[in-house]
Coordinates of C-alpha atoms in Angstrom, one line a residue:
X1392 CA -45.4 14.5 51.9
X1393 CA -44.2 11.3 50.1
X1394 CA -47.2 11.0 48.5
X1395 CA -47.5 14.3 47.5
X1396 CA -44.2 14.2 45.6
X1397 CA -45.4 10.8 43.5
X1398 CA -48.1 13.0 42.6
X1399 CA -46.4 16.0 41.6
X1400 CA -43.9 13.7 39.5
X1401 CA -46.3 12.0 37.5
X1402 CA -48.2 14.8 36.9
X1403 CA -45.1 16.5 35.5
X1404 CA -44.6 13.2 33.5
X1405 CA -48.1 13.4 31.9
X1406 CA -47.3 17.3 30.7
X1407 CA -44.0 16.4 29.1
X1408 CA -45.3 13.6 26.9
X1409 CA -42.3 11.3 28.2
X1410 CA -42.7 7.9 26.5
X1411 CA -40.3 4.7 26.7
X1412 CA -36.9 4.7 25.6
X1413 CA -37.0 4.0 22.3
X1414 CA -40.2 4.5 20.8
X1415 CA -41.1 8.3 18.4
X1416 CA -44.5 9.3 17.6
X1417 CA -46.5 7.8 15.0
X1418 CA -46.7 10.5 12.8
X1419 CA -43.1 12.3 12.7
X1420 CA -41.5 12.0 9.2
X1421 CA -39.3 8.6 8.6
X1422 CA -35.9 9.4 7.8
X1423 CA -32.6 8.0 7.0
X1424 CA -28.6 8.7 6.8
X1425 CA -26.5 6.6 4.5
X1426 CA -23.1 5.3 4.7
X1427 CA -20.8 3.1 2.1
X1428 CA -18.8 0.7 4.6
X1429 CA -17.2 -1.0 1.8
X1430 CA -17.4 -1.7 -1.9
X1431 CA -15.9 -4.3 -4.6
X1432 CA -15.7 -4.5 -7.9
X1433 CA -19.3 -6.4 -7.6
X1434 CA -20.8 -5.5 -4.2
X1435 CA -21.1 -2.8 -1.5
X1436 CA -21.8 -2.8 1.8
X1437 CA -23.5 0.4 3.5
X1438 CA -25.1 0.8 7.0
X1439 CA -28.4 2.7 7.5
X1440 CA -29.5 4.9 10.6
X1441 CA -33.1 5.5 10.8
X1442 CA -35.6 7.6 12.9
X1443 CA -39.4 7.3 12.9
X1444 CA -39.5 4.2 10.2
X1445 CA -40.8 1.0 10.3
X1446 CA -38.8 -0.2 7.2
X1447 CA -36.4 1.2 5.0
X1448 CA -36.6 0.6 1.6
X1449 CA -33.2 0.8 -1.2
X1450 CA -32.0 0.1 -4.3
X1451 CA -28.6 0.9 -6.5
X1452 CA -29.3 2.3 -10.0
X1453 CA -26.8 3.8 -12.2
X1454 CA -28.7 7.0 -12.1
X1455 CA -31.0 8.3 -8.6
X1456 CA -34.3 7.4 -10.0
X1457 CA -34.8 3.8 -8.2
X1458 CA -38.0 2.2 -9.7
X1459 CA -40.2 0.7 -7.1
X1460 CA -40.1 -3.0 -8.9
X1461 CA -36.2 -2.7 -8.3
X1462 CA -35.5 -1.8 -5.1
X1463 CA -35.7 -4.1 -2.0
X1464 CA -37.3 -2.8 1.5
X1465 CA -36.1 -4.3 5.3
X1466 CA -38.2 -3.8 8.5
X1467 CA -37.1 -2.0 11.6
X1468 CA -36.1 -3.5 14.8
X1469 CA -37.6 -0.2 16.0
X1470 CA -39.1 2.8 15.2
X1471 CA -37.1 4.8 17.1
X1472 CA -33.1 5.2 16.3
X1473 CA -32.1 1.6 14.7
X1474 CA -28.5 1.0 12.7
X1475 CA -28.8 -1.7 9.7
X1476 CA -26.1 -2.9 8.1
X1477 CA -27.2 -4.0 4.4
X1478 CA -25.2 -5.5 1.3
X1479 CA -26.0 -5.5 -2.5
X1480 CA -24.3 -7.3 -5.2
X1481 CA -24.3 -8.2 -8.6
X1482 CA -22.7 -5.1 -9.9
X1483 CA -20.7 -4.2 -13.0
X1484 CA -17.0 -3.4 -12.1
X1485 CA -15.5 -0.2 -13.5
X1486 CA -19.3 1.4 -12.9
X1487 CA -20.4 4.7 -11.7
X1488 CA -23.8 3.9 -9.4
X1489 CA -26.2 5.4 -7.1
X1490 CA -27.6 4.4 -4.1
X1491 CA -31.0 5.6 -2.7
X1492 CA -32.4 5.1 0.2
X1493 CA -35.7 5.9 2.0
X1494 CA -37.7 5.1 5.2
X1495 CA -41.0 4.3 5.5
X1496 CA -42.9 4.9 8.6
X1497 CA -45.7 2.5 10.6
X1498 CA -48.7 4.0 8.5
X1499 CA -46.9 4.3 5.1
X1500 CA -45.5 8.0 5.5
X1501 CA -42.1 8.0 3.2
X1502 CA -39.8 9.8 4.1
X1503 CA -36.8 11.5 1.6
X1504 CA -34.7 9.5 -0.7
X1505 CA -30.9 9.6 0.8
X1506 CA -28.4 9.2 -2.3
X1507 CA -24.5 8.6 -2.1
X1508 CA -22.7 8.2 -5.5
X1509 CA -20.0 5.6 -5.4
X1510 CA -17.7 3.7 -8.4
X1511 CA -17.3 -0.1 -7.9
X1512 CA -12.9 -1.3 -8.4
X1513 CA -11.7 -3.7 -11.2
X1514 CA -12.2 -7.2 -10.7
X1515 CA -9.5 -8.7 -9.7
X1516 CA -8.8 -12.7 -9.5
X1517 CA -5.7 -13.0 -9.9
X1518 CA -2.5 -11.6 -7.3
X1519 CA -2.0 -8.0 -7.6
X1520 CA 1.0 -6.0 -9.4
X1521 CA 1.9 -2.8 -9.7
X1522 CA 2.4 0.0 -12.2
X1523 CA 4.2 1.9 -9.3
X1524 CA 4.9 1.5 -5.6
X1525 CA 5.9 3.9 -3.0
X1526 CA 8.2 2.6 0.2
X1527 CA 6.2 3.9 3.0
X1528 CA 9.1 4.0 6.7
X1529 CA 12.5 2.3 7.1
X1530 CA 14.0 3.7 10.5
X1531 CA 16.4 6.6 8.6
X1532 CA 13.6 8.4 6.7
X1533 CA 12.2 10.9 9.2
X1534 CA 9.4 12.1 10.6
X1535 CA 9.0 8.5 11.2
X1536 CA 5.0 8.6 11.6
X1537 CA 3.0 8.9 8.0
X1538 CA 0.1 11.1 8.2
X1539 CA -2.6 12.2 5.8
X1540 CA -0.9 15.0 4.6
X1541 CA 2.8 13.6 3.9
X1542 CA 0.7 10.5 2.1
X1543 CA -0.8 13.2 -0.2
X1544 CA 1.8 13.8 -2.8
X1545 CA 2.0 9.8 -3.2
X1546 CA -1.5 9.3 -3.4
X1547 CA -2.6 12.0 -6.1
X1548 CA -0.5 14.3 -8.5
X1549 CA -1.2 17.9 -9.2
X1550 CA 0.1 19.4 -12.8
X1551 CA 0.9 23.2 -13.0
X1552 CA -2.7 24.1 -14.5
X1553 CA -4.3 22.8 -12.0
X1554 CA -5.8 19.3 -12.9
X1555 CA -5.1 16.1 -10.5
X1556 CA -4.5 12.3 -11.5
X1557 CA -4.2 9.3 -9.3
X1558 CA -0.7 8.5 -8.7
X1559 CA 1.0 5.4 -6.8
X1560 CA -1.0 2.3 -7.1
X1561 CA 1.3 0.2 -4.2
X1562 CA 2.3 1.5 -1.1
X1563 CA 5.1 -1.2 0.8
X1564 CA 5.6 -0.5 4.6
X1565 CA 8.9 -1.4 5.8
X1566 CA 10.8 -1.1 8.4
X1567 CA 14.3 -3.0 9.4
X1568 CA 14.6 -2.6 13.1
X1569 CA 12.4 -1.6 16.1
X1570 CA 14.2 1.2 16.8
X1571 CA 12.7 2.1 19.9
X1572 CA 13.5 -1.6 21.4
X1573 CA 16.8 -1.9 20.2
X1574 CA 15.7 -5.3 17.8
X1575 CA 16.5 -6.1 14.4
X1576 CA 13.5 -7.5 12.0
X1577 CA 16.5 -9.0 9.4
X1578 CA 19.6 -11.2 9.7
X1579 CA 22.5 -9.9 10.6
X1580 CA 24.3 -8.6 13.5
X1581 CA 22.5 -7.3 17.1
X1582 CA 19.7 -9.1 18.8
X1583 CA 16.6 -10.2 17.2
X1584 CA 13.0 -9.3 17.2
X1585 CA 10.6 -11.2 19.2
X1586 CA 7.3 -11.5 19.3
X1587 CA 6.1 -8.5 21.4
X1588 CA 8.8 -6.1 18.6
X1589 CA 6.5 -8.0 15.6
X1590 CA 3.3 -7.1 17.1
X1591 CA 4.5 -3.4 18.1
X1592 CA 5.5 -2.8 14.2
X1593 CA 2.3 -4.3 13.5
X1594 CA 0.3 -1.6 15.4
X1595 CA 2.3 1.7 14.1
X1596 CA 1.1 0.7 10.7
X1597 CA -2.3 -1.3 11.2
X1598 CA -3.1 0.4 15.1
X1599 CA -6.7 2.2 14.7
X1600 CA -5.1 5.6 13.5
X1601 CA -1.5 4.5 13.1
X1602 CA -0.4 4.7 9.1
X1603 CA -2.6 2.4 7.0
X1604 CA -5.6 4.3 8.2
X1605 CA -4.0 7.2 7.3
X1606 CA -3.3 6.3 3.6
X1607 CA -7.1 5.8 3.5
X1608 CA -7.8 9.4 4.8
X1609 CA -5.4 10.5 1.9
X1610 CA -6.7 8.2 -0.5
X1611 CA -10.8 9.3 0.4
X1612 CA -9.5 13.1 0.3
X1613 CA -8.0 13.0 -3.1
X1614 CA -11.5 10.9 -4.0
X1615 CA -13.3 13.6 -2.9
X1616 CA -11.4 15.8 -5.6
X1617 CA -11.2 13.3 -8.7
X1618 CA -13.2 10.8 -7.7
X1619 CA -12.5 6.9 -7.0
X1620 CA -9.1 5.8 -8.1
X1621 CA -9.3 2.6 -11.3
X1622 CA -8.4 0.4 -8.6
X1623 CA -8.0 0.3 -4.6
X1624 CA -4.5 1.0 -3.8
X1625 CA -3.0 -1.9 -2.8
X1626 CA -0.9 -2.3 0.7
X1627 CA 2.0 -4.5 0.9
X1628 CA 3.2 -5.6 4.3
X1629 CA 6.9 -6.4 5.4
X1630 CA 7.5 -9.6 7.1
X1631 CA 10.6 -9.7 9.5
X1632 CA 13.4 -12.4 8.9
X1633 CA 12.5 -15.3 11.1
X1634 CA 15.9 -15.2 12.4
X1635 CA 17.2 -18.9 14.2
X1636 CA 19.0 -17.3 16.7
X1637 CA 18.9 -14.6 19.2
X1638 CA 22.0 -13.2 17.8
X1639 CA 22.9 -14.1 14.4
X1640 CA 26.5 -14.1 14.5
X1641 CA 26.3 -16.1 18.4
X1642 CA 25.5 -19.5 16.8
X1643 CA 25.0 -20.4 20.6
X1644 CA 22.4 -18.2 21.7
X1645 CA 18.9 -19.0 22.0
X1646 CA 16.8 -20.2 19.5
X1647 CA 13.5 -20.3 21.4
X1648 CA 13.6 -16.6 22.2
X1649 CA 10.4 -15.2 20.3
X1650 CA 7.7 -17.0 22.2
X1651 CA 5.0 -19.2 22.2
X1652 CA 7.1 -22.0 23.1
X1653 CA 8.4 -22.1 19.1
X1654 CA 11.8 -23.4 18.7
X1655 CA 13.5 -21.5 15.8
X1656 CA 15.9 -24.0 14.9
X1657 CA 13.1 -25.9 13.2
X1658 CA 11.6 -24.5 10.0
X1659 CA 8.3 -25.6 10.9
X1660 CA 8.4 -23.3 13.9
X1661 CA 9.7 -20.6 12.4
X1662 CA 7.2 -20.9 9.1
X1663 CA 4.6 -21.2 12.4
X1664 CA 5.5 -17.7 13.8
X1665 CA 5.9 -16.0 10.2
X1666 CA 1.9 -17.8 9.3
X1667 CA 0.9 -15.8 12.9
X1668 CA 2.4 -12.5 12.1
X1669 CA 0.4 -12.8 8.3
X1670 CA -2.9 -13.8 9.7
X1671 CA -2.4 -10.9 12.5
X1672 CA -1.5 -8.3 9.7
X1673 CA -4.8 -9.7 7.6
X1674 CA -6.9 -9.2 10.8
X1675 CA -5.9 -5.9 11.9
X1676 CA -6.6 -5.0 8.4
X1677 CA -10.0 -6.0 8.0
X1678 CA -10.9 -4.4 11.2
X1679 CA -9.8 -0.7 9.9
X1680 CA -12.7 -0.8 7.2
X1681 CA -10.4 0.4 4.1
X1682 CA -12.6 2.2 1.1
X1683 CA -9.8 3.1 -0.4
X1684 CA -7.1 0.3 0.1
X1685 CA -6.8 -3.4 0.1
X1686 CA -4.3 -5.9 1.6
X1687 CA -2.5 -6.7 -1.4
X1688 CA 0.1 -9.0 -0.3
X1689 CA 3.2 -9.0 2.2
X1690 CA 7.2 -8.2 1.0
X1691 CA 10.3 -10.7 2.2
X1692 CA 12.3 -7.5 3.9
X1693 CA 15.8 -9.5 3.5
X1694 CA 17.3 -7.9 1.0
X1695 CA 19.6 -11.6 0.3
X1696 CA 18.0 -14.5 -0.1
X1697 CA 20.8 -17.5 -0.1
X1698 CA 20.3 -21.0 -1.4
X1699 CA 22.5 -23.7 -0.8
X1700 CA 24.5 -23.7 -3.7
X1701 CA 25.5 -20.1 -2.9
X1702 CA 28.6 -19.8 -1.3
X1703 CA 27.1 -19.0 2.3
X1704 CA 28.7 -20.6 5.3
X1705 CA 25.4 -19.5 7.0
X1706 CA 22.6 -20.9 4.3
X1707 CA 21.9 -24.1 6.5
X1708 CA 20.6 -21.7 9.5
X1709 CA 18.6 -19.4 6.6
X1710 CA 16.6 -22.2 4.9
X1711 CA 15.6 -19.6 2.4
X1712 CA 14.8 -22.5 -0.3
X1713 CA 12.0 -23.7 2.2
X1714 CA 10.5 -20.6 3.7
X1715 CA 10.2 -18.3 0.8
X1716 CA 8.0 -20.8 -1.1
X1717 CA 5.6 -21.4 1.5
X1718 CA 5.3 -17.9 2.5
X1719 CA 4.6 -17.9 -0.9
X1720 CA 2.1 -20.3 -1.2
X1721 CA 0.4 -19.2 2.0
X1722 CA -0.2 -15.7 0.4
X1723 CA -1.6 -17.1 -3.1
X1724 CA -4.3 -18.7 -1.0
X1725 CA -5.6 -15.6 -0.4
X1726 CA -4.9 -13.7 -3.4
X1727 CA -2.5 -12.1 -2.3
X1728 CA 1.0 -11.6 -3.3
X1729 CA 4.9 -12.0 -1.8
X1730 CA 7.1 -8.9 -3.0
X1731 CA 11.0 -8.4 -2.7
X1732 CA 13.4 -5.9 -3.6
X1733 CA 17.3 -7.5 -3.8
X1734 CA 20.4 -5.2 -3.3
X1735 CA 22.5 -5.0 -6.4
X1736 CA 23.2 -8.1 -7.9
X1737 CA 22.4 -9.8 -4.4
X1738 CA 22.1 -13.1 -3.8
X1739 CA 18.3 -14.9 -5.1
X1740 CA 17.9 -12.0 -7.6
X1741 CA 18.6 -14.8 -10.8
X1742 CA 15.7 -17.1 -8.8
X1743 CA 13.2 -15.1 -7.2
X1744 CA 10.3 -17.0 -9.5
X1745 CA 11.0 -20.0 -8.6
X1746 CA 11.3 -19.0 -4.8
X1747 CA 6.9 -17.9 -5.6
X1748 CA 8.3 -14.6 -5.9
X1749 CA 5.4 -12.5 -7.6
X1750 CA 7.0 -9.4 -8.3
X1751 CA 10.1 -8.3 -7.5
X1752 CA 12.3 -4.9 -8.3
X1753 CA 16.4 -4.7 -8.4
X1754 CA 18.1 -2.0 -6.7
X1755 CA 20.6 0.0 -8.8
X1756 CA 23.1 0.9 -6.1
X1757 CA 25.3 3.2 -6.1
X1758 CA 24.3 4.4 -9.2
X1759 CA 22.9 7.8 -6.7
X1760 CA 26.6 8.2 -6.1
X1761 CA 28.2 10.7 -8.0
X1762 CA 31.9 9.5 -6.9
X1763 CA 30.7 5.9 -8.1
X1764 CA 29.8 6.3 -11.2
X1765 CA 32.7 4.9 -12.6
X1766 CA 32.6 1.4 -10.8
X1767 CA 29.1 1.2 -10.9
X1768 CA 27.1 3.1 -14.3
X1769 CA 23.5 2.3 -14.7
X1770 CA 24.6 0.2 -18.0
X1771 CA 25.8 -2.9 -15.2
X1772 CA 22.4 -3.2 -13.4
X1773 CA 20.6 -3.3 -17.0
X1774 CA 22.8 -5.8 -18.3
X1775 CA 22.9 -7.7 -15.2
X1776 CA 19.0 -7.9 -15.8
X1777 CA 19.6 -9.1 -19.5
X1778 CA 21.9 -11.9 -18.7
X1779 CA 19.8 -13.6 -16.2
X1780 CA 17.2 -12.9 -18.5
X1781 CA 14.9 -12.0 -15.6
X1782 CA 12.3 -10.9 -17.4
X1783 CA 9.3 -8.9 -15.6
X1784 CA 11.7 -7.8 -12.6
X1785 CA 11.8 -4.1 -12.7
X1786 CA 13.8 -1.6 -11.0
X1787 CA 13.9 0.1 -8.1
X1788 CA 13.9 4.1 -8.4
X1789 CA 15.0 5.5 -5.1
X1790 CA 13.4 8.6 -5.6
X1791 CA 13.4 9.7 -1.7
X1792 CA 17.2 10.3 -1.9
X1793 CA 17.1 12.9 -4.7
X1794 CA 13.5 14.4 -5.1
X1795 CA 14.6 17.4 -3.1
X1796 CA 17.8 18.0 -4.4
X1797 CA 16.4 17.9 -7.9
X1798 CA 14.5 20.7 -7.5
X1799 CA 16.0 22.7 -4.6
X1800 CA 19.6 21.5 -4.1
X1801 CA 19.2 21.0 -0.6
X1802 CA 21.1 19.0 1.3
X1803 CA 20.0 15.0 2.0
X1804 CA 20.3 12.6 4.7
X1805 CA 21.5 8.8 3.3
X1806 CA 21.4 6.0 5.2
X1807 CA 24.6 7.2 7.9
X1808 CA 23.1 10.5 8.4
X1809 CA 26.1 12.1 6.2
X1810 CA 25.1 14.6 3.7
X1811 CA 24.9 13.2 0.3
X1812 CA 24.2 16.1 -2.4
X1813 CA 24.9 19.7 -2.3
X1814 CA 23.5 22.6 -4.5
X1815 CA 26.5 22.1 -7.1
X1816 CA 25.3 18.6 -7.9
X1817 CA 22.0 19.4 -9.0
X1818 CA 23.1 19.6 -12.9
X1819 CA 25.0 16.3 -12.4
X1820 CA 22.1 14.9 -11.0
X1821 CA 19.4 16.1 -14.0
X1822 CA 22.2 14.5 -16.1
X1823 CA 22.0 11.2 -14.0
X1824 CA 18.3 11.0 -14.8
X1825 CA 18.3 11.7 -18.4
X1826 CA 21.0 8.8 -18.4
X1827 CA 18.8 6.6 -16.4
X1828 CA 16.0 6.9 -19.4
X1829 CA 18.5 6.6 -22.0
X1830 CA 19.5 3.1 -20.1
X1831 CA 16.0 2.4 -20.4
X1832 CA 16.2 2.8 -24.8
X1833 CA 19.6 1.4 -25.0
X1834 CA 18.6 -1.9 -23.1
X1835 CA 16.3 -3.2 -25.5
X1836 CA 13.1 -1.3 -24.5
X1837 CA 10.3 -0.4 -27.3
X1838 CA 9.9 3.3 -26.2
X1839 CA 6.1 4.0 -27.1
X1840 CA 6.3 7.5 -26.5
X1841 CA 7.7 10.8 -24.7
X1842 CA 5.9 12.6 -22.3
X1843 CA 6.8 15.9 -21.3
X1844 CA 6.8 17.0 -17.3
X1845 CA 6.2 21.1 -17.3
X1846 CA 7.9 23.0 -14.7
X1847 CA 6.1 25.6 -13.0
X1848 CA 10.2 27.5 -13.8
X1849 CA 12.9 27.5 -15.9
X1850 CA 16.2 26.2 -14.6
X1851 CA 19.3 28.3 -15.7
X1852 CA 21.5 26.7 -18.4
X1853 CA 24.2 27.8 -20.8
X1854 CA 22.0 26.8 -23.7
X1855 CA 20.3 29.3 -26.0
X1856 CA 17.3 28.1 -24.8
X1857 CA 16.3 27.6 -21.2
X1858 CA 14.7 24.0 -19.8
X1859 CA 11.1 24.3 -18.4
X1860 CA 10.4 20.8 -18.7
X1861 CA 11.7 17.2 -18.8
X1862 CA 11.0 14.4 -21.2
X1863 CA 9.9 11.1 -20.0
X1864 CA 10.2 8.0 -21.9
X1865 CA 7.3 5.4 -21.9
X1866 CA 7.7 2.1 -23.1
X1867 CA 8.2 -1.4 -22.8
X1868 CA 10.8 -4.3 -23.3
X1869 CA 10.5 -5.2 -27.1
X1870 CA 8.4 -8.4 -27.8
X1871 CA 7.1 -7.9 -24.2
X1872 CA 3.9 -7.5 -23.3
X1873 CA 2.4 -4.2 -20.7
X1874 CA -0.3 -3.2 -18.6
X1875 CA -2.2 -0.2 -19.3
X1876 CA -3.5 1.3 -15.6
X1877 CA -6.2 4.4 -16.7
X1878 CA -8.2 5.5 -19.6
X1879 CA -7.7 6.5 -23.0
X1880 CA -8.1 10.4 -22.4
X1881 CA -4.4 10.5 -20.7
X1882 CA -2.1 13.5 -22.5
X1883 CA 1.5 13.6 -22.8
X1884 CA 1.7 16.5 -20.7

């Protein structure tokens, strides 16, 4: 009987035609299926999966006709299902391309040329800025978790007939605490963030499908639409305070609570545990794959950066005037940048260039607060500006608190979880705007031109005529110079 059943076996094997694990018959079609893993201003990088082909043969033309004395060929490991990951470079930046591939099999069958259409980004050498960057977290803005859909109106900008522009060119992920722990990530009172609270903020952004990737999903989407943006959006990560103690305002507690043996009373330690937390953030990045994004820099999340001639009893446990330049100089290495936004006049603001600051933006407090107008108007943050004469900081425009009630007059959430704006304050808020663009004329700024934002309705007024849209001023500091972000085909609607 047990010889029967060999027999029976292989002569059921014979019938089916079963051959070894990877191997197809010699005279199936080649074929191919194409995907763009990455691509630069000057270079791609695409991986191939192949069937029946001995070779694959590619090329990247400006238009899908690839000439057979410009394209380039690679053999198999296999003619049965191989993956090869390929790179070309020595592309034009700005440049809409095409790449073709094709596979060839063992006797010279050729199989059908695979196309993707793709736009190399700008070059960049130098350490990203930003036309406009959106604040991405911070523990009171809820939901907490970003997905693709509440990235959306960041990434891409629908007007009322229907067309669609890239919008935000930064995106900064912050947070202040690890909620969840009960840890702070800045100086101040409770206990500090270790270690294991650094790498768990790390993850909600960078984790496999935690934010960053995302932003991508909402970036490829809105490509899908318009195509690629000018320029990858940039991602700028927060860095927690590398706080000396385990409480702040206990002088006595530990100082070697964050791991790794490091001793936070030393600077060297501390720079040691902030150089980890950079070089994890740059990792975890590069493993997501971004099409869409790059790392452009990280973002001092102190919102007070005191030097020693400041009136601090605390400066000599802050060294500020050490860190922050070779945080600095630790992200230039890389191309990338260090950002930071003060508080209102707050301590650093008149030296954050000198600190290796790249580019920084000023809050203007308060000036949200209808019942503080009068102690704080726009006018003081503007001329605070002048007199330091802090020239390329910009300001912060803390859109989240008021986009809602601008439109709706619902009420808002601030930082206490206390309501903020009701219906009635919508007119005193358009007000507020108009006043923060007339600021912007008044200060010294060349205003280039007006463009005008269409409302899909009117809002009710007492004037003759009722407002379905609102003017917005463009323009520049006079004798200053300004970037320039898309092409020359941009309306004033």
């Amino acid at each position: 009987m047990k010889y029967i059943a060999l027999l029976i076996l292989s002569l059921v094997l014979s019938a089916s035609g079963c051959r070894e694990k990877g191997t197809v018959s010699t005279n199936a079609t080649p074929a191919v299926r194409v995907e763009i893993t990455s691509c630069g201003a000057r270079e791609i990088a695409f991986t191939v999966n192949s069937i029946n082909a001995a070779s694959v043969e590619y090329g990247v033309d400006v238009k899908a006709d690839i000439a057979a004395a410009s394209a380039k060929s690679v053999p198999t490991s296999t003619t049965g299902p191989d993956v090869i990951e390929l790179y070309w470079e020595g592309l034009e930046p700005l440049t809409d391309y095409v790449l073709s591939v094709r596979g060839l099999g063992a006797s010279g069958e050729k199989g059908k040329w695979e196309t993707v259409s793709f736009r190399t980004y700008e070059s960049r050498d130098d350490i990203p800025s930003f036309s406009g960057v959106s604040l991405v977290g911070y523990w009171h803005r809820q939901p907490y978790i970003w997905d693709a859909a509440r990235f959306a109106p960041h990434v891409s900008w629908k007007a009322p007939d229907g067309t669609e522009q890239w919008l935000f060119d930064g995106f900064l992920f912050l947070e202040g605490s690890d909620w969840l722990h009960g840890k702070t990530f800045v100086l101040g009172t409770g206990e500090s963030a270790d270690k294991s609270n650094w790498q768990y903020q790390l993850d909600l952004w960078l984790g496999p499908d935690a934010c960053v990737a995302e932003l991508d999903k909402a970036c490829a989407d809105a490509a899908a639409r318009i195509g690629n943006p000018p320029t990858r959006r940039g991602v700028i990560i927060g860095v927690p305070d590398a706080i000396m103690f385990q409480r702040f305002s206990d002088k006595t507690s530990s100082t070697t609570y964050w791991g790794d043996g490091l001793d936070f009373a030393r600077v060297e330690d501390r720079l040691q545990a902030l150089y980890w937390y950079i070089d994890t953030a740059r990792a975890m990045f590069a493993s997501l794959g971004c099409k869409y994004l790059e790392l452009a820099g990280f973002y001092i999340t102190s919102e007070e950066i005191y030097l020693p001639w400041d009136i601090d009893v605390n400066c000599r446990y802050k060294n500020w005037e050490q860190i922050a330049p070779a945080m600095a100089k630790y992200c230039h290495n890389s191309h990338q940048g260090l950002y930071w936004i003060p508080y209102f006049l707050g301590p650093g603001y008149k030296y954050w260039k000198d600190l290796g600051i790249d580019q920084a933006w000023m809050q203007p407090n308060w000036y949200w607060d209808l019942k503080a107008e009068e102690k704080h108007p726009f006018s003081k943050t503007i001329a605070a500006i002048n007199e330091a004469d802090m020239s390329g900081m910009e300001l912060e425009f803390e859109y989240s608190a008021v986009a809602s009630q601008m439109t709706g007059g619902v009420m808002g959430p601030d930082g206490s979880g206390n309501p903020t704006f009701t219906a009635e304050d919508v007119p005193a808020l358009q007000d507020r705007v108009r006043g923060y663009m007339q600021e912007f004329k008044d200060a010294g700024f060349y205003l280039s031109g007006c463009c005008i934002w269409k409302k899909n309705s009117l809002v009710l007024g007492r004037s003759p005529y009722q407002w379905i849209h609102e003017p917005c001023l463009f323009g520049w500091k006079l004798k200053g110079k300004h970037q320039w972000y898309s092409d020359r085909k941009q309306t004033t609607v």
